[in-house]
């Protein structure tokens, strides 16, 4: 309540730096810049960014130690993310309760697959069709401020079967013009941390400029913020009772 | 395994008996007759039917005591179902583990609302549009024999928000031509019993003749059959340990 | 964030008014007074109380319209709670998203059974044994500020099988000296609202004075507060897409 | 239904081959021999065994291709299991729907941690105390034939917080003499496959000789058997609808 939430917006940031790529026109400063700007309007959010090509991908021990919620966008360079950084993020989620929000093509990131334990595969199509996200759990914090559904006018399609564990809570289900559906907003507890997968977003459609999408990202950061639980203690224990 | 599953197919059976109603042409013997015939082809199924206008709605103590799985279709006459029978079915599910499969407009039946504890409301439209049911949990017994998706060419639309408890397992999600989605195959444990809500079906579209729909009904009966657990024992207990 | 949470603490308040009952010594002003005092220390909580013997059980339309979270303690007089009030509370949870927290013997209240759809039965014993509540989901908001477990030195035992729907999230599991276990902290979404069942509490053991128990109640009120979702709209709809 | 279930019982099989280890007396042929013998009594089960020190740990492509359900016991040599075999088992579960049953100390096996995505850590104590497993979902197939609870007279304790994803279905919760509780029977869908973690079992306590434990293992094999779903197809798709 009133506590500052420190968000680190991570981006692969490759498409946008390629002048020949359409992404450089839609997101000239990178998707992370647009996302970070949207989040930074919240008075209780403290937002920084980090990208793949920074040393340690911008995710040093020090940065992670000062991150309550990490948002993650990756696509073409999942394989370039170093195992040690993946491991570091994984531990930070499980042990310290850092929240993590996986965006769109991050369904195939190493960290999401490691957290889920499944292939995280899906069907896809890139023809710019319409998507309509229906709210199936309207009382959930991540649905705050939204009513019934919202639309993304042009997007890449992701379709079921999405090979993930059934979410602890399913918040959004997408309808696509081409005939598919998708579980688009999926909440998980993992270790001390919270994980949210959010489907919308793309490097060349201006989806992260949409107010409804920004609304969800803000809500998700609040929901995913750690509750301050200490590192769990495991291992050998003396009995608490005599017998 | 190899054990006989005794199924009672319950139907409101009003639309079909009204000669002026289109239902009387599509299902001249009633929907229950078509459903029962499909189920009766399974060598280990023993199938009977029951309808609203029979004494005790055909659901006497004796019938229920000999029913492993009850399927339920109702629409226009939910309010005519007597409370004592609803209570009897409810107890038979919770205490004896009888499976119950709620079909289409049975989302608004007294028994489903009583089992769910919510309004079970939804959005709807009756223009004969196309529905495509996507399998989101392909390894679940109720999805056996189906691949990826199946279509219902003309149907009534049901759309989210469907006000139900989040299912224990979500097996199907529907796409509708008009732009909606729906959680169409929902599994629940309630008491000793299992509950399955299955969206497809309608009094004037010939949906219960579809092989995929019949496949799901057969699978659902197998899944919902009781495991033989005795009535749970509750109440005052002596300690199991000294202290 | 910073928004006031209006809590109504409801109590049957019969045991405590009976001078011959031990409860009158442990909770001379009623359990609701102790619970309300604990909650009222939170600067963002606005707390009132209501009891069975007030007109409309203290739960008028106006009171409920100004309640974000209702806590409920009942035991001997569940049957005296009027159906109209139960219905009113039920609708307020499902439609308006009011949170509801059911305490101890409220497992058998009409409103809890109505929300759950099951018998809500359990095993019990009243010999004053020790209970230890283990945190099984430490990152959940309701576990905030607690570590590993906490103990209730003397309590009534409740044991499994507890006939409830599997919770959306299970936060606490109890160990009892006499040999039983119990799912003691159970979270549910129902309609627009959130429901939390919390086992600890009793009319003659001073459990609601315990800081850990008060901590859970405060956390649960925050978690259960509505997210402001409007009443869901259901019913007939025009297509959103042409076809 | 009546279909043969091919079970492979895998065991680390080190403790039992060490003549100085108590395990060699309790399980002279190995725990796998006792488990396999119990399962082989089921007329529809076809049972084989495999152990760590066989080539490819006895889990060749051919063996896995002919395995419907794999049970796994490991303890001291988790690190010796080759990554390629772990990957092979993982793929066989996710893609082909092979069931996998993880036993006791297999909570720390590579395959379980990979499937869960969490640390799978817990508290433990080895003093031979009593465990009582309570059935919290009596209608579940894995609880078939059991009533209320069963006891393991002497065992190693495992205590919460058990760092796993919340199970899709929680079937058993354990009570321990020393004061802890544990989620002892945990069901998951992962990919096309089903996963069951079952806590009881130990290298020196004769737990796998217990009829109730054998009952659970038989039930779990039936529940976890694949439903025949084909390998899911993912990747690029043409629209199913024109627009």
Short mmCIF file of N, CA, C and O in Angstrom, two decimals, chain B residues 1-2 5 44 130 132 134 137-149 151 168-169 175 177 189-194 222 225-230 232-233 237 240-241, chain D residues 1-2 5 44 130 132 134 137-149 151 168-169 175 177 189-194 222 225-230 232-233 237 240-241:
data_model
loop_
_atom_site.label_atom_id
_atom_site.label_comp_id
_atom_site.label_asym_id
_atom_site.label_seq_id
_atom_site.Cartn_x
_atom_site.Cartn_y
_atom_site.Cartn_z
N UNK B 1 -12.90 -50.57 -14.64
CA UNK B 1 -12.39 -51.22 -15.85
C UNK B 1 -13.33 -52.36 -16.23
O UNK B 1 -13.44 -53.34 -15.50
N UNK B 2 -13.96 -52.19 -17.36
CA UNK B 2 -14.91 -53.22 -17.74
C UNK B 2 -16.19 -53.18 -16.94
O UNK B 2 -17.15 -53.86 -17.26
N UNK B 5 -21.31 -48.96 -16.72
CA UNK B 5 -21.65 -47.60 -16.30
C UNK B 5 -23.13 -47.37 -16.62
O UNK B 5 -23.55 -47.45 -17.76
N UNK B 44 -20.16 -51.22 -22.56
CA UNK B 44 -20.17 -51.21 -21.09
C UNK B 44 -21.14 -50.17 -20.51
O UNK B 44 -21.12 -49.92 -19.31
N UNK B 130 -21.54 -20.25 -36.74
CA UNK B 130 -20.60 -21.35 -36.59
C UNK B 130 -19.87 -21.28 -35.24
O UNK B 130 -19.55 -20.19 -34.75
N UNK B 132 -16.51 -23.16 -33.16
CA UNK B 132 -15.37 -24.08 -33.27
C UNK B 132 -14.84 -24.33 -31.87
O UNK B 132 -14.44 -23.39 -31.18
N UNK B 134 -12.07 -25.59 -29.48
CA UNK B 134 -10.64 -25.89 -29.41
C UNK B 134 -10.35 -26.71 -28.15
O UNK B 134 -10.87 -26.40 -27.08
N UNK B 137 -6.85 -28.92 -23.34
CA UNK B 137 -6.19 -29.92 -22.48
C UNK B 137 -6.28 -31.29 -23.18
O UNK B 137 -7.09 -32.15 -22.81
N UNK B 138 -5.43 -31.49 -24.19
CA UNK B 138 -5.59 -32.68 -25.05
C UNK B 138 -5.37 -34.01 -24.33
O UNK B 138 -5.88 -35.04 -24.80
N UNK B 139 -4.64 -34.00 -23.21
CA UNK B 139 -4.39 -35.26 -22.51
C UNK B 139 -5.52 -35.66 -21.57
O UNK B 139 -5.46 -36.73 -20.94
N UNK B 140 -6.55 -34.84 -21.47
CA UNK B 140 -7.63 -35.14 -20.53
C UNK B 140 -8.53 -36.25 -21.10
O UNK B 140 -8.78 -36.28 -22.30
N UNK B 141 -9.05 -37.13 -20.24
CA UNK B 141 -9.90 -38.22 -20.73
C UNK B 141 -11.07 -37.74 -21.60
O UNK B 141 -11.46 -38.45 -22.53
N UNK B 142 -11.59 -36.56 -21.31
CA UNK B 142 -12.77 -36.10 -22.06
C UNK B 142 -12.40 -35.67 -23.49
O UNK B 142 -13.26 -35.57 -24.36
N UNK B 143 -11.10 -35.45 -23.75
CA UNK B 143 -10.67 -35.08 -25.10
C UNK B 143 -10.25 -36.29 -25.93
O UNK B 143 -9.86 -36.14 -27.10
N UNK B 144 -10.36 -37.47 -25.36
CA UNK B 144 -9.92 -38.69 -26.05
C UNK B 144 -10.57 -38.84 -27.42
O UNK B 144 -11.79 -38.73 -27.56
N UNK B 145 -9.74 -39.08 -28.42
CA UNK B 145 -10.26 -39.34 -29.76
C UNK B 145 -10.50 -38.09 -30.59
O UNK B 145 -10.89 -38.19 -31.76
N UNK B 146 -10.25 -36.94 -30.02
CA UNK B 146 -10.42 -35.67 -30.75
C UNK B 146 -9.06 -35.05 -31.01
O UNK B 146 -8.13 -35.23 -30.22
N UNK B 147 -8.94 -34.31 -32.09
CA UNK B 147 -7.67 -33.67 -32.41
C UNK B 147 -7.87 -32.20 -32.72
O UNK B 147 -8.71 -31.84 -33.56
N UNK B 148 -7.14 -31.36 -32.01
CA UNK B 148 -7.07 -29.91 -32.24
C UNK B 148 -8.41 -29.18 -32.00
O UNK B 148 -8.49 -28.34 -31.12
N UNK B 149 -9.41 -29.47 -32.82
CA UNK B 149 -10.68 -28.77 -32.67
C UNK B 149 -11.76 -29.53 -33.40
O UNK B 149 -11.47 -30.43 -34.21
N UNK B 151 -15.92 -28.58 -35.20
CA UNK B 151 -16.83 -27.48 -35.48
C UNK B 151 -18.29 -27.90 -35.35
O UNK B 151 -18.65 -29.04 -35.63
N UNK B 168 -12.03 -26.85 -12.35
CA UNK B 168 -10.84 -27.60 -11.93
C UNK B 168 -9.99 -27.92 -13.15
O UNK B 168 -8.77 -27.84 -13.11
N UNK B 169 -10.63 -28.29 -14.22
CA UNK B 169 -9.93 -28.48 -15.51
C UNK B 169 -10.81 -27.93 -16.61
O UNK B 169 -12.00 -28.24 -16.69
N UNK B 175 -14.83 -20.80 -30.07
CA UNK B 175 -14.76 -19.59 -30.90
C UNK B 175 -16.09 -19.46 -31.62
O UNK B 175 -16.62 -20.46 -32.13
N UNK B 177 -18.39 -17.24 -34.59
CA UNK B 177 -18.31 -16.39 -35.77
C UNK B 177 -18.60 -14.92 -35.47
O UNK B 177 -18.02 -14.03 -36.08
N UNK B 189 -14.78 -31.31 -9.48
CA UNK B 189 -15.11 -32.23 -8.38
C UNK B 189 -16.03 -31.49 -7.43
O UNK B 189 -15.74 -30.36 -7.04
N UNK B 190 -17.13 -32.11 -7.05
CA UNK B 190 -18.02 -31.55 -6.04
C UNK B 190 -18.47 -32.70 -5.15
O UNK B 190 -19.10 -33.66 -5.64
N UNK B 191 -18.14 -32.60 -3.87
CA UNK B 191 -18.40 -33.72 -2.97
C UNK B 191 -17.65 -34.93 -3.48
O UNK B 191 -16.51 -34.82 -3.94
N UNK B 192 -18.28 -36.10 -3.40
CA UNK B 192 -17.67 -37.31 -3.96
C UNK B 192 -17.84 -37.39 -5.48
O UNK B 192 -17.30 -38.30 -6.11
N UNK B 193 -18.60 -36.46 -6.05
CA UNK B 193 -18.98 -36.58 -7.45
C UNK B 193 -18.20 -35.70 -8.40
O UNK B 193 -17.45 -34.81 -8.01
N UNK B 194 -18.41 -35.98 -9.69
CA UNK B 194 -17.78 -35.19 -10.74
C UNK B 194 -18.87 -34.53 -11.58
O UNK B 194 -19.91 -35.12 -11.86
N UNK B 222 -17.65 -41.70 -18.99
CA UNK B 222 -16.58 -42.53 -18.40
C UNK B 222 -15.83 -41.76 -17.31
O UNK B 222 -15.55 -42.27 -16.23
N UNK B 225 -18.00 -41.20 -14.05
CA UNK B 225 -18.50 -42.36 -13.29
C UNK B 225 -17.87 -42.37 -11.90
O UNK B 225 -16.70 -42.04 -11.73
N UNK B 226 -18.65 -42.74 -10.88
CA UNK B 226 -18.13 -42.71 -9.51
C UNK B 226 -16.99 -43.69 -9.32
O UNK B 226 -16.91 -44.71 -10.01
N UNK B 227 -16.10 -43.37 -8.39
CA UNK B 227 -14.97 -44.28 -8.11
C UNK B 227 -15.29 -45.23 -6.96
O UNK B 227 -14.41 -45.93 -6.47
N UNK B 228 -16.56 -45.21 -6.52
CA UNK B 228 -16.94 -46.15 -5.48
C UNK B 228 -16.64 -45.69 -4.07
O UNK B 228 -16.82 -46.44 -3.11
N UNK B 229 -16.20 -44.45 -3.92
CA UNK B 229 -15.92 -43.94 -2.57
C UNK B 229 -17.20 -44.00 -1.75
O UNK B 229 -18.27 -43.62 -2.22
N UNK B 230 -17.10 -44.48 -0.51
CA UNK B 230 -18.29 -44.54 0.35
C UNK B 230 -18.73 -43.14 0.75
O UNK B 230 -17.97 -42.19 0.62
N UNK B 232 -18.99 -40.00 2.65
CA UNK B 232 -18.01 -39.46 3.60
C UNK B 232 -18.61 -39.43 5.00
O UNK B 232 -19.82 -39.26 5.16
N UNK B 233 -17.77 -39.65 5.99
CA UNK B 233 -18.26 -39.57 7.37
C UNK B 233 -17.73 -38.31 7.99
O UNK B 233 -16.55 -38.01 7.91
N UNK B 237 -15.20 -36.55 16.44
CA UNK B 237 -14.20 -37.60 16.39
C UNK B 237 -13.33 -37.61 17.64
O UNK B 237 -12.95 -36.56 18.14
N UNK B 240 -6.88 -39.38 17.30
CA UNK B 240 -6.16 -40.55 16.80
C UNK B 240 -4.82 -40.69 17.49
O UNK B 240 -4.16 -41.72 17.39
N UNK B 241 -4.41 -39.63 18.18
CA UNK B 241 -3.14 -39.61 18.88
C UNK B 241 -3.38 -39.21 20.31
O UNK B 241 -4.26 -38.38 20.58
N UNK D 1 -10.00 -48.74 -21.52
CA UNK D 1 -10.93 -49.75 -21.03
C UNK D 1 -10.48 -51.14 -21.47
O UNK D 1 -10.49 -51.45 -22.67
N UNK D 2 -9.99 -51.90 -20.54
CA UNK D 2 -9.50 -53.21 -20.90
C UNK D 2 -8.18 -53.16 -21.66
O UNK D 2 -7.56 -54.19 -21.86
N UNK D 5 -1.96 -51.56 -19.96
CA UNK D 5 -1.14 -50.42 -19.55
C UNK D 5 0.29 -50.92 -19.32
O UNK D 5 0.52 -51.79 -18.48
N UNK D 44 -4.41 -56.22 -16.37
CA UNK D 44 -4.23 -55.37 -17.55
C UNK D 44 -2.93 -54.58 -17.54
O UNK D 44 -2.73 -53.71 -18.38
N UNK D 130 5.65 -41.47 12.67
CA UNK D 130 4.41 -41.90 12.02
C UNK D 130 3.90 -40.83 11.04
O UNK D 130 4.02 -39.63 11.31
N UNK D 132 0.34 -39.95 8.64
CA UNK D 132 -1.05 -40.32 8.34
C UNK D 132 -1.48 -39.54 7.11
O UNK D 132 -1.46 -38.30 7.13
N UNK D 134 -4.20 -38.20 4.75
CA UNK D 134 -5.64 -37.91 4.68
C UNK D 134 -6.04 -37.71 3.22
O UNK D 134 -5.35 -37.04 2.45
N UNK D 137 -9.54 -35.47 -1.60
CA UNK D 137 -10.42 -35.52 -2.79
C UNK D 137 -10.85 -36.96 -3.01
O UNK D 137 -10.34 -37.67 -3.89
N UNK D 138 -11.83 -37.41 -2.21
CA UNK D 138 -12.17 -38.85 -2.21
C UNK D 138 -12.74 -39.37 -3.52
O UNK D 138 -12.65 -40.57 -3.79
N UNK D 139 -13.30 -38.49 -4.35
CA UNK D 139 -13.87 -38.95 -5.61
C UNK D 139 -12.85 -39.09 -6.73
O UNK D 139 -13.20 -39.52 -7.83
N UNK D 140 -11.60 -38.76 -6.46
CA UNK D 140 -10.57 -38.81 -7.51
C UNK D 140 -10.16 -40.26 -7.76
O UNK D 140 -10.07 -41.06 -6.83
N UNK D 141 -9.90 -40.61 -9.03
CA UNK D 141 -9.50 -42.00 -9.34
C UNK D 141 -8.34 -42.51 -8.49
O UNK D 141 -8.30 -43.71 -8.17
N UNK D 142 -7.43 -41.64 -8.11
CA UNK D 142 -6.25 -42.11 -7.36
C UNK D 142 -6.62 -42.47 -5.92
O UNK D 142 -5.88 -43.18 -5.24
N UNK D 143 -7.77 -42.03 -5.43
CA UNK D 143 -8.21 -42.38 -4.08
C UNK D 143 -9.09 -43.62 -4.05
O UNK D 143 -9.52 -44.05 -2.97
N UNK D 144 -9.32 -44.22 -5.19
CA UNK D 144 -10.22 -45.37 -5.28
C UNK D 144 -9.81 -46.48 -4.31
O UNK D 144 -8.64 -46.88 -4.26
N UNK D 145 -10.77 -46.96 -3.54
CA UNK D 145 -10.51 -48.09 -2.65
C UNK D 145 -9.97 -47.69 -1.30
O UNK D 145 -9.74 -48.56 -0.45
N UNK D 146 -9.75 -46.42 -1.09
CA UNK D 146 -9.25 -45.96 0.21
C UNK D 146 -10.35 -45.18 0.92
O UNK D 146 -11.19 -44.56 0.28
N UNK D 147 -10.32 -45.21 2.24
CA UNK D 147 -11.34 -44.49 3.00
C UNK D 147 -10.70 -43.61 4.07
O UNK D 147 -9.89 -44.10 4.86
N UNK D 148 -11.01 -42.35 4.04
CA UNK D 148 -10.63 -41.38 5.07
C UNK D 148 -9.11 -41.12 5.15
O UNK D 148 -8.66 -40.02 4.92
N UNK D 149 -8.34 -42.13 5.53
CA UNK D 149 -6.89 -41.94 5.68
C UNK D 149 -6.22 -43.29 5.73
O UNK D 149 -6.87 -44.31 5.90
N UNK D 151 -2.23 -44.97 7.28
CA UNK D 151 -1.03 -44.60 8.04
C UNK D 151 0.20 -45.32 7.52
O UNK D 151 0.12 -46.46 7.06
N UNK D 168 -2.82 -29.39 -9.93
CA UNK D 168 -4.14 -29.31 -10.57
C UNK D 168 -5.18 -29.96 -9.66
O UNK D 168 -6.29 -29.46 -9.51
N UNK D 169 -4.81 -31.08 -9.08
CA UNK D 169 -5.66 -31.71 -8.07
C UNK D 169 -4.78 -32.22 -6.94
O UNK D 169 -3.77 -32.88 -7.17
N UNK D 175 -0.10 -35.86 7.64
CA UNK D 175 0.14 -35.40 9.01
C UNK D 175 1.36 -36.15 9.53
O UNK D 175 1.48 -37.36 9.32
N UNK D 177 3.94 -36.94 12.98
CA UNK D 177 4.02 -36.95 14.43
C UNK D 177 4.81 -35.77 14.99
O UNK D 177 4.49 -35.24 16.05
N UNK D 189 -1.41 -32.02 -15.11
CA UNK D 189 -1.30 -32.20 -16.55
C UNK D 189 -0.07 -31.41 -17.01
O UNK D 189 0.06 -30.24 -16.66
N UNK D 190 0.79 -32.04 -17.79
CA UNK D 190 1.91 -31.33 -18.39
C UNK D 190 2.04 -31.83 -19.82
O UNK D 190 2.27 -33.03 -20.05
N UNK D 191 1.91 -30.90 -20.79
CA UNK D 191 1.87 -31.32 -22.18
C UNK D 191 0.71 -32.28 -22.38
O UNK D 191 -0.37 -32.08 -21.83
N UNK D 192 0.93 -33.32 -23.16
CA UNK D 192 -0.11 -34.35 -23.33
C UNK D 192 -0.14 -35.32 -22.15
O UNK D 192 -1.02 -36.19 -22.11
N UNK D 193 0.82 -35.21 -21.25
CA UNK D 193 1.00 -36.22 -20.22
C UNK D 193 0.45 -35.85 -18.86
O UNK D 193 0.07 -34.71 -18.60
N UNK D 194 0.41 -36.86 -17.99
CA UNK D 194 -0.03 -36.64 -16.61
C UNK D 194 1.11 -36.98 -15.67
O UNK D 194 1.87 -37.93 -15.90
N UNK D 222 -3.21 -46.18 -13.59
CA UNK D 222 -4.42 -46.11 -14.42
C UNK D 222 -4.75 -44.66 -14.78
O UNK D 222 -5.09 -44.33 -15.91
N UNK D 225 -2.18 -43.11 -17.36
CA UNK D 225 -2.02 -43.72 -18.69
C UNK D 225 -2.46 -42.74 -19.77
O UNK D 225 -3.43 -42.00 -19.59
N UNK D 226 -1.74 -42.69 -20.89
CA UNK D 226 -2.06 -41.71 -21.94
C UNK D 226 -3.45 -41.97 -22.52
O UNK D 226 -3.92 -43.11 -22.54
N UNK D 227 -4.07 -40.92 -23.02
CA UNK D 227 -5.39 -41.06 -23.63
C UNK D 227 -5.29 -41.22 -25.14
O UNK D 227 -6.30 -41.16 -25.84
N UNK D 228 -4.06 -41.38 -25.63
CA UNK D 228 -3.90 -41.62 -27.05
C UNK D 228 -3.88 -40.37 -27.91
O UNK D 228 -3.87 -40.46 -29.15
N UNK D 229 -3.86 -39.21 -27.28
CA UNK D 229 -3.80 -37.97 -28.06
C UNK D 229 -2.54 -37.97 -28.92
O UNK D 229 -1.46 -38.31 -28.43
N UNK D 230 -2.66 -37.57 -30.17
CA UNK D 230 -1.47 -37.53 -31.03
C UNK D 230 -0.55 -36.39 -30.61
O UNK D 230 -0.96 -35.49 -29.87
N UNK D 232 0.95 -33.04 -30.39
CA UNK D 232 0.32 -31.78 -30.75
C UNK D 232 1.04 -31.16 -31.95
O UNK D 232 2.24 -31.34 -32.11
N UNK D 233 0.30 -30.48 -32.79
CA UNK D 233 0.93 -29.80 -33.92
C UNK D 233 0.92 -28.31 -33.65
O UNK D 233 -0.10 -27.74 -33.29
N UNK D 237 0.04 -21.36 -39.26
CA UNK D 237 -1.26 -21.85 -39.71
C UNK D 237 -1.94 -20.86 -40.64
O UNK D 237 -1.90 -19.65 -40.40
N UNK D 240 -8.60 -20.20 -40.68
CA UNK D 240 -9.72 -21.14 -40.86
C UNK D 240 -10.95 -20.40 -41.35
O UNK D 240 -11.92 -21.01 -41.79
N UNK D 241 -10.91 -19.10 -41.26
CA UNK D 241 -12.02 -18.26 -41.68
C UNK D 241 -11.50 -17.21 -42.65
O UNK D 241 -10.37 -16.73 -42.51
#
